[in-house]
Amino acid sequence: MKRFTLDRRTMLRGMVGGAAVALALPPLEAMFNGNGTAYANGGELPRRFVTWFFGNGVALVDPYDPQNHKLRWTPPDQGPNYTLTPQLAPLAGVKEYCSVVSNLQVRAKHPEVRGHHTGVSGFFSGYPYIKLDAMNANYSSKFGGPSIDQVAAGFIGGETFLPSVQLRVSKRVITSEGPTLQYLSHKGPDQPLPAIQSPQEAYEKLFNGFVPPDDPSKPLRLGALDAIGEDVKRLQMRVGHSDKIRLDAHLASIAQIEKQIQALAPECAPPPAPGQTNDDQGGKEPLDEVNQVMSDLLVLAFHCDITRVASVQYTGSVGYTVFHMLGQTQGHHDLSHDANANDQIDAATIKTMEAFAYLLQRLKDTPEGDGNLLDNA
């Protein structure tokens, strides 16, 4: 019997409210060759590139035992069996995918060395930052060249619907010191790419591009599953058992994300004054919830090959994120300048690594070919 195959860009189609709906499929066995190492049409499995950033540094040594210089971040040994330090412990489930690089120097320096500006621009672009008129701010700058994710997008972004996507979790980013600290992705010195900080907006950009942005019937934007119901039934009758399971899981993931998005505030409030906690949800940012939804959306976008390049700004450089779930009340940047607050910085770093680990684990748990998405990222 001839093996049933699908093109990797097959879409489920339908109609909702008079509008055409197209929903991308995850990679199914029918799309791959017999070995699961390439697509059935001979194409290689896609590679993804992600930058994931958190600001203000880490507590390098144990705040309770600084005299002995017990390491909290950098592993004390090298090689594949390196020891995870307390701050890196959340990465245990994906340790085999993680390499920790230490003792780096950012040599792409502007003559005026400014820690945050130098580090972010130099590390993510390889260019010294360009100084701007600070006006009433402490300092201001822009990137001197494209960020590394946009260099990657220049090579592989043309293969997908979206060349790249920019996401943000915490809204507490500084906006007064120029594009360098406000944005993570830059096409060039004068082309910063604002990050999406609303899960609803991210969902619409990634999955509901067929709906006009000014459509007054906004509830229809979350009706994609109903619209493609008949196409789903036809496909389920043709694919094998394993593909049916993957298809069901894919549709269930989309349905769950729709519920999560509807449960969150539809839009994020503007950043408050530095150091204050005044959010649109009881004065507190829903960091855990937003990180989970954004990570799930990104994994689905990769799985459906909607994009292959992304940047995620978990917290900002000179950001004033408050880790309220840890009992903290001060902004993270203020704490990072307080020698007596290393224990709070330490706890915030562990929480941050838990957020990072969630994305990596989701990628690892998503099959692709004979491996998983994390194998191809």
Tab-separated table of C-alpha atoms in Angstrom:
chain	number	residue	atom	x	y	z
A	1	MET	CA	0.000	0.000	0.000
A	2	LYS	CA	1.316	3.426	-0.903
A	3	ARG	CA	2.275	5.444	2.164
A	4	PHE	CA	0.062	8.503	2.786
A	5	THR	CA	2.150	11.680	2.902
A	6	LEU	CA	1.389	15.304	3.689
A	7	ASP	CA	3.141	18.473	2.652
A	8	ARG	CA	4.699	20.108	5.709
A	9	ARG	CA	2.801	23.340	4.992
A	10	THR	CA	-0.644	21.684	4.952
A	11	MET	CA	-3.261	23.892	6.629
A	12	LEU	CA	-6.671	23.062	8.090
A	13	ARG	CA	-9.251	25.383	6.571
A	14	GLY	CA	-12.777	26.536	7.302
A	15	MET	CA	-15.082	29.537	7.673
A	16	VAL	CA	-16.186	31.510	10.726
A	17	GLY	CA	-18.423	34.581	10.610
A	18	GLY	CA	-17.969	34.748	6.841
A	19	ALA	CA	-14.183	34.917	7.166
A	20	ALA	CA	-11.740	32.296	5.911
A	21	VAL	CA	-9.791	30.468	8.619
A	22	ALA	CA	-6.477	28.663	8.161
A	23	LEU	CA	-4.836	26.773	11.038
A	24	ALA	CA	-1.293	25.444	10.803
A	25	LEU	CA	-0.588	21.797	11.619
A	26	PRO	CA	2.195	20.428	13.805
A	27	PRO	CA	4.774	18.135	12.179
A	28	LEU	CA	3.061	14.758	11.670
A	29	GLU	CA	4.629	11.403	10.755
A	30	ALA	CA	2.971	11.680	7.354
A	31	MET	CA	5.153	14.740	6.676
A	32	PHE	CA	8.461	12.924	7.312
A	33	ASN	CA	10.506	10.298	5.528
A	34	GLY	CA	10.498	6.732	6.834
A	35	ASN	CA	13.372	7.449	9.248
A	36	GLY	CA	11.960	10.644	10.749
A	37	THR	CA	15.139	12.558	9.913
A	38	ALA	CA	13.791	14.776	7.134
A	39	TYR	CA	10.530	15.786	5.522
A	40	ALA	CA	8.912	13.373	3.089
A	41	ASN	CA	9.707	15.752	0.231
A	42	GLY	CA	13.418	15.614	1.094
A	43	GLY	CA	13.629	18.932	2.951
A	44	GLU	CA	15.685	19.177	6.152
A	45	LEU	CA	14.039	19.712	9.517
A	46	PRO	CA	13.924	23.417	10.381
A	47	ARG	CA	16.364	24.974	12.847
A	48	ARG	CA	15.236	27.621	15.333
A	49	PHE	CA	17.123	30.439	17.028
A	50	VAL	CA	16.028	32.118	20.259
A	51	THR	CA	17.560	34.753	22.491
A	52	TRP	CA	16.144	34.791	26.039
A	53	PHE	CA	17.148	37.670	28.300
A	54	PHE	CA	16.806	38.713	31.926
A	55	GLY	CA	18.317	41.873	33.345
A	56	ASN	CA	20.482	43.159	36.182
A	57	GLY	CA	22.807	40.231	36.782
A	58	VAL	CA	23.018	37.504	39.413
A	59	ALA	CA	24.440	36.926	42.900
A	60	LEU	CA	27.650	35.069	42.098
A	61	VAL	CA	28.415	33.773	45.592
A	62	ASP	CA	26.310	32.436	48.434
A	63	PRO	CA	24.863	35.478	50.244
A	64	TYR	CA	24.944	33.519	53.493
A	65	ASP	CA	28.546	32.363	53.135
A	66	PRO	CA	30.427	35.051	51.167
A	67	GLN	CA	33.739	34.444	52.941
A	68	ASN	CA	34.041	30.957	51.467
A	69	HIS	CA	33.012	32.208	48.017
A	70	LYS	CA	30.582	29.348	47.562
A	71	LEU	CA	29.342	29.675	43.992
A	72	ARG	CA	25.658	30.259	43.333
A	73	TRP	CA	25.720	30.710	39.549
A	74	THR	CA	28.885	29.442	37.819
A	75	PRO	CA	29.387	25.653	37.996
A	76	PRO	CA	32.538	24.679	39.928
A	77	ASP	CA	33.537	22.080	37.312
A	78	GLN	CA	33.499	21.535	33.557
A	79	GLY	CA	32.406	18.879	31.076
A	80	PRO	CA	29.071	17.175	30.351
A	81	ASN	CA	28.640	16.096	33.981
A	82	TYR	CA	29.118	19.567	35.418
A	83	THR	CA	27.472	20.353	38.745
A	84	LEU	CA	24.380	22.519	38.685
A	85	THR	CA	24.679	25.357	41.176
A	86	PRO	CA	21.633	26.427	43.248
A	87	GLN	CA	20.679	29.169	40.795
A	88	LEU	CA	20.914	26.769	37.844
A	89	ALA	CA	19.153	23.889	39.603
A	90	PRO	CA	15.821	24.526	37.786
A	91	LEU	CA	17.557	23.448	34.556
A	92	ALA	CA	18.083	19.881	35.801
A	93	GLY	CA	15.484	18.433	33.424
A	94	VAL	CA	17.210	19.921	30.370
A	95	LYS	CA	20.794	19.964	31.645
A	96	GLU	CA	22.104	17.928	28.715
A	97	TYR	CA	21.054	20.794	26.414
A	98	CYS	CA	22.623	23.578	28.496
A	99	SER	CA	26.188	24.864	28.306
A	100	VAL	CA	27.203	27.536	30.805
A	101	VAL	CA	29.768	30.013	29.496
A	102	SER	CA	31.644	32.102	32.064
A	103	ASN	CA	34.513	34.630	32.183
A	104	LEU	CA	33.347	36.459	29.073
A	105	GLN	CA	34.409	40.010	28.320
A	106	VAL	CA	32.315	42.340	26.176
A	107	ARG	CA	34.965	43.913	23.952
A	108	ALA	CA	32.546	45.826	21.725
A	109	LYS	CA	32.794	48.806	24.042
A	110	HIS	CA	31.913	52.449	23.619
A	111	PRO	CA	34.650	54.686	25.090
A	112	GLU	CA	32.163	55.588	27.816
A	113	VAL	CA	31.635	52.260	29.532
A	114	ARG	CA	28.102	52.002	30.863
A	115	GLY	CA	27.384	48.602	32.393
A	116	HIS	CA	23.848	48.007	31.152
A	117	HIS	CA	24.234	49.743	27.791
A	118	THR	CA	27.641	48.184	27.078
A	119	GLY	CA	26.546	44.697	28.045
A	120	VAL	CA	23.238	44.524	26.203
A	121	SER	CA	24.398	46.125	22.952
A	122	GLY	CA	27.824	44.497	22.891
A	123	PHE	CA	26.649	40.998	23.736
A	124	PHE	CA	23.579	40.879	21.510
A	125	SER	CA	24.999	42.724	18.496
A	126	GLY	CA	28.789	42.706	18.696
A	127	TYR	CA	28.745	46.472	18.107
A	128	PRO	CA	29.478	49.285	20.551
A	129	TYR	CA	26.346	51.203	21.396
A	130	ILE	CA	25.761	54.665	19.923
A	131	LYS	CA	25.336	57.398	22.513
A	132	LEU	CA	22.212	59.554	22.284
A	133	ASP	CA	21.149	62.826	23.850
A	134	ALA	CA	19.993	61.722	27.300
A	135	MET	CA	17.621	64.670	27.720
A	136	ASN	CA	16.500	64.317	31.358
A	137	ALA	CA	17.583	60.681	31.757
A	138	ASN	CA	20.776	59.336	33.309
A	139	TYR	CA	22.034	58.093	29.959
A	140	SER	CA	20.691	57.092	26.551
A	141	SER	CA	21.881	54.940	23.663
A	142	LYS	CA	20.886	52.816	20.692
A	143	PHE	CA	22.362	49.665	19.176
A	144	GLY	CA	25.314	50.099	16.832
A	145	GLY	CA	24.182	47.300	14.535
A	146	PRO	CA	21.646	44.483	14.153
A	147	SER	CA	21.025	42.152	17.074
A	148	ILE	CA	22.044	38.529	16.591
A	149	ASP	CA	18.470	37.277	16.268
A	150	GLN	CA	17.930	39.601	13.324
A	151	VAL	CA	21.128	38.393	11.709
A	152	ALA	CA	19.709	34.876	12.021
A	153	ALA	CA	16.351	36.056	10.662
A	154	GLY	CA	18.171	37.442	7.643
A	155	PHE	CA	19.309	33.917	6.803
A	156	ILE	CA	16.312	31.754	7.751
A	157	GLY	CA	13.433	34.177	8.320
A	158	GLY	CA	12.352	34.113	4.705
A	159	GLU	CA	11.331	30.467	5.023
A	160	THR	CA	8.356	31.208	7.290
A	161	PHE	CA	5.232	33.367	7.544
A	162	LEU	CA	6.907	35.561	10.188
A	163	PRO	CA	10.655	36.193	9.823
A	164	SER	CA	10.895	36.588	13.613
A	165	VAL	CA	8.799	37.336	16.666
A	166	GLN	CA	9.618	39.466	19.711
A	167	LEU	CA	7.998	38.647	23.054
A	168	ARG	CA	8.174	40.236	26.497
A	169	VAL	CA	7.004	38.930	29.872
A	170	SER	CA	7.576	41.724	32.395
A	171	LYS	CA	6.320	45.166	31.420
A	172	ARG	CA	8.607	46.890	33.944
A	173	VAL	CA	11.216	47.969	31.394
A	174	ILE	CA	12.932	51.344	31.393
A	175	THR	CA	11.777	53.572	28.537
A	176	SER	CA	13.809	56.726	29.222
A	177	GLU	CA	17.348	55.548	28.382
A	178	GLY	CA	16.921	54.817	24.693
A	179	PRO	CA	16.262	51.742	22.540
A	180	THR	CA	19.252	49.776	23.872
A	181	LEU	CA	17.591	49.028	27.189
A	182	GLN	CA	13.966	49.164	26.078
A	183	TYR	CA	14.163	46.579	23.287
A	184	LEU	CA	16.075	43.337	22.786
A	185	SER	CA	15.765	43.000	18.998
A	186	HIS	CA	17.109	45.543	16.511
A	187	LYS	CA	17.326	45.409	12.715
A	188	GLY	CA	19.883	48.194	12.893
A	189	PRO	CA	20.782	51.365	14.817
A	190	ASP	CA	17.494	53.068	13.995
A	191	GLN	CA	15.226	50.033	13.715
A	192	PRO	CA	14.353	48.649	17.148
A	193	LEU	CA	11.665	45.963	17.123
A	194	PRO	CA	9.122	46.446	19.938
A	195	ALA	CA	8.236	43.289	21.820
A	196	ILE	CA	4.695	41.969	22.221
A	197	GLN	CA	3.753	41.929	25.893
A	198	SER	CA	0.095	40.906	25.605
A	199	PRO	CA	-0.550	37.150	25.231
A	200	GLN	CA	-3.744	38.021	23.352
A	201	GLU	CA	-1.798	40.102	20.836
A	202	ALA	CA	0.848	37.394	20.511
A	203	TYR	CA	-1.809	34.789	19.789
A	204	GLU	CA	-3.437	36.974	17.144
A	205	LYS	CA	-0.125	37.774	15.478
A	206	LEU	CA	0.977	34.161	15.366
A	207	PHE	CA	-2.250	32.288	14.726
A	208	ASN	CA	-5.079	34.639	13.787
A	209	GLY	CA	-3.498	36.672	11.015
A	210	PHE	CA	-6.546	36.077	8.847
A	211	VAL	CA	-8.702	38.401	10.990
A	212	PRO	CA	-8.511	42.163	10.316
A	213	PRO	CA	-7.026	43.882	13.392
A	214	ASP	CA	-9.972	46.308	13.583
A	215	ASP	CA	-12.638	43.560	13.396
A	216	PRO	CA	-15.406	44.595	15.847
A	217	SER	CA	-16.404	40.954	16.369
A	218	LYS	CA	-13.281	40.174	18.403
A	219	PRO	CA	-14.682	36.935	19.920
A	220	LEU	CA	-14.490	35.381	16.454
A	221	ARG	CA	-10.722	35.579	16.688
A	222	LEU	CA	-10.705	32.687	19.143
A	223	GLY	CA	-13.086	30.543	17.095
A	224	ALA	CA	-10.486	28.863	14.893
A	225	LEU	CA	-11.064	25.352	16.255
A	226	ASP	CA	-14.787	25.423	15.481
A	227	ALA	CA	-14.148	26.791	12.003
A	228	ILE	CA	-11.842	23.981	10.867
A	229	GLY	CA	-13.839	21.137	12.433
A	230	GLU	CA	-14.814	19.423	9.165
A	231	ASP	CA	-11.281	19.610	7.795
A	232	VAL	CA	-10.005	18.034	11.018
A	233	LYS	CA	-12.410	15.094	10.656
A	234	ARG	CA	-11.312	14.450	7.076
A	235	LEU	CA	-7.634	14.507	8.020
A	236	GLN	CA	-8.147	12.224	11.036
A	237	MET	CA	-9.613	9.575	8.717
A	238	ARG	CA	-6.467	9.529	6.563
A	239	VAL	CA	-3.513	9.755	8.960
A	240	GLY	CA	-2.089	6.936	11.074
A	241	HIS	CA	-2.661	6.273	14.764
A	242	SER	CA	0.424	8.204	15.941
A	243	ASP	CA	-0.513	11.229	13.850
A	244	LYS	CA	-4.047	11.153	15.262
A	245	ILE	CA	-2.599	11.368	18.767
A	246	ARG	CA	-0.316	14.261	17.759
A	247	LEU	CA	-3.167	16.063	16.018
A	248	ASP	CA	-5.451	15.690	19.044
A	249	ALA	CA	-2.702	16.964	21.343
A	250	HIS	CA	-2.061	19.927	19.025
A	251	LEU	CA	-5.729	20.923	18.972
A	252	ALA	CA	-5.986	20.475	22.738
A	253	SER	CA	-2.968	22.758	23.211
A	254	ILE	CA	-4.571	25.489	21.114
A	255	ALA	CA	-7.837	25.166	23.046
A	256	GLN	CA	-5.982	25.402	26.364
A	257	ILE	CA	-4.066	28.482	25.252
A	258	GLU	CA	-7.331	30.150	24.198
A	259	LYS	CA	-8.676	29.546	27.712
A	260	GLN	CA	-5.480	30.864	29.318
A	261	ILE	CA	-5.520	34.006	27.212
A	262	GLN	CA	-9.169	34.689	28.001
A	263	ALA	CA	-8.415	34.308	31.713
A	264	LEU	CA	-5.667	36.936	31.596
A	265	ALA	CA	-6.154	40.678	31.365
A	266	PRO	CA	-6.626	41.495	27.645
A	267	GLU	CA	-4.001	44.223	27.667
A	268	CYS	CA	-1.068	45.164	29.882
A	269	ALA	CA	-0.932	48.476	31.704
A	270	PRO	CA	1.826	50.965	30.780
A	271	PRO	CA	5.020	50.634	32.854
A	272	PRO	CA	4.715	52.462	36.190
A	273	ALA	CA	7.214	54.867	37.718
A	274	PRO	CA	10.529	53.137	38.541
A	275	GLY	CA	10.486	50.986	41.640
A	276	GLN	CA	6.714	51.052	42.145
A	277	THR	CA	4.240	48.179	41.932
A	278	ASN	CA	1.057	49.423	40.246
A	279	ASP	CA	-0.171	46.791	37.865
A	280	ASP	CA	-3.541	46.314	36.276
A	281	GLN	CA	-4.038	43.082	38.242
A	282	GLY	CA	-4.057	44.138	41.848
A	283	GLY	CA	-0.798	46.031	41.521
A	284	LYS	CA	1.151	42.880	40.661
A	285	GLU	CA	2.379	41.541	37.349
A	286	PRO	CA	1.192	38.009	36.519
A	287	LEU	CA	4.730	36.941	35.630
A	288	ASP	CA	4.254	33.196	36.001
A	289	GLU	CA	1.020	33.127	34.036
A	290	VAL	CA	2.267	35.341	31.204
A	291	ASN	CA	5.568	33.465	30.933
A	292	GLN	CA	3.724	30.175	30.631
A	293	VAL	CA	1.334	31.401	27.941
A	294	MET	CA	4.059	33.166	25.960
A	295	SER	CA	6.256	30.054	26.116
A	296	ASP	CA	3.391	27.832	24.999
A	297	LEU	CA	2.628	30.168	22.104
A	298	LEU	CA	6.256	30.232	21.003
A	299	VAL	CA	6.525	26.444	21.107
A	300	LEU	CA	3.386	26.143	18.980
A	301	ALA	CA	4.703	28.750	16.540
A	302	PHE	CA	7.913	26.750	16.152
A	303	HIS	CA	6.004	23.487	15.921
A	304	CYS	CA	3.821	24.858	13.117
A	305	ASP	CA	6.811	26.527	11.418
A	306	ILE	CA	5.157	29.926	11.594
A	307	THR	CA	8.499	31.413	12.627
A	308	ARG	CA	11.971	30.082	13.387
A	309	VAL	CA	13.511	33.077	15.128
A	310	ALA	CA	12.447	34.716	18.377
A	311	SER	CA	13.630	36.944	21.180
A	312	VAL	CA	12.154	36.774	24.661
A	313	GLN	CA	12.708	39.616	27.123
A	314	TYR	CA	11.746	38.066	30.455
A	315	THR	CA	12.818	41.140	32.429
A	316	GLY	CA	14.510	44.313	31.268
A	317	SER	CA	17.989	45.678	31.816
A	318	VAL	CA	17.532	48.365	34.475
A	319	GLY	CA	14.103	46.778	34.729
A	320	TYR	CA	11.940	47.290	37.781
A	321	THR	CA	10.240	43.916	37.865
A	322	VAL	CA	8.986	43.053	41.352
A	323	PHE	CA	9.103	39.349	42.196
A	324	HIS	CA	6.068	39.638	44.437
A	325	MET	CA	5.487	35.871	44.479
A	326	LEU	CA	8.725	35.661	46.498
A	327	GLY	CA	7.489	38.200	49.017
A	328	GLN	CA	9.588	40.990	47.493
A	329	THR	CA	8.320	44.553	47.324
A	330	GLN	CA	11.214	46.421	45.634
A	331	GLY	CA	12.115	46.567	41.964
A	332	HIS	CA	14.785	44.118	40.833
A	333	HIS	CA	17.175	46.818	39.609
A	334	ASP	CA	17.135	48.614	42.943
A	335	LEU	CA	17.823	45.337	44.735
A	336	SER	CA	20.763	44.610	42.444
A	337	HIS	CA	22.511	47.748	43.770
A	338	ASP	CA	21.897	46.858	47.420
A	339	ALA	CA	24.747	44.863	48.954
A	340	ASN	CA	22.369	43.650	51.648
A	341	ALA	CA	19.853	42.250	49.152
A	342	ASN	CA	21.896	39.426	47.628
A	343	ASP	CA	19.526	36.868	49.099
A	344	GLN	CA	16.608	38.483	47.263
A	345	ILE	CA	18.580	38.664	44.010
A	346	ASP	CA	19.503	35.016	44.513
A	347	ALA	CA	15.852	34.012	44.926
A	348	ALA	CA	14.822	36.093	41.900
A	349	THR	CA	17.486	34.397	39.780
A	350	ILE	CA	16.199	30.956	40.738
A	351	LYS	CA	12.654	32.057	39.862
A	352	THR	CA	13.947	33.380	36.528
A	353	MET	CA	15.671	30.089	35.734
A	354	GLU	CA	12.417	28.286	36.502
A	355	ALA	CA	10.761	30.457	33.854
A	356	PHE	CA	13.542	29.717	31.358
A	357	ALA	CA	13.395	26.005	32.151
A	358	TYR	CA	9.663	25.972	31.426
A	359	LEU	CA	10.286	27.044	27.822
A	360	LEU	CA	13.126	24.561	27.355
A	361	GLN	CA	11.115	21.706	28.830
A	362	ARG	CA	8.144	22.495	26.579
A	363	LEU	CA	10.459	22.399	23.563
A	364	LYS	CA	11.959	19.119	24.765
A	365	ASP	CA	8.526	17.579	25.322
A	366	THR	CA	7.359	18.419	21.785
A	367	PRO	CA	8.217	15.612	19.313
A	368	GLU	CA	9.673	16.418	15.913
A	369	GLY	CA	10.893	13.743	13.544
A	370	ASP	CA	12.904	11.224	15.561
A	371	GLY	CA	13.697	13.831	18.233
A	372	ASN	CA	12.116	16.963	19.653
A	373	LEU	CA	11.971	20.708	19.059
A	374	LEU	CA	14.821	21.398	21.463
A	375	ASP	CA	17.054	19.129	19.380
A	376	ASN	CA	16.453	21.513	16.491
A	377	ALA	CA	16.825	24.807	18.357
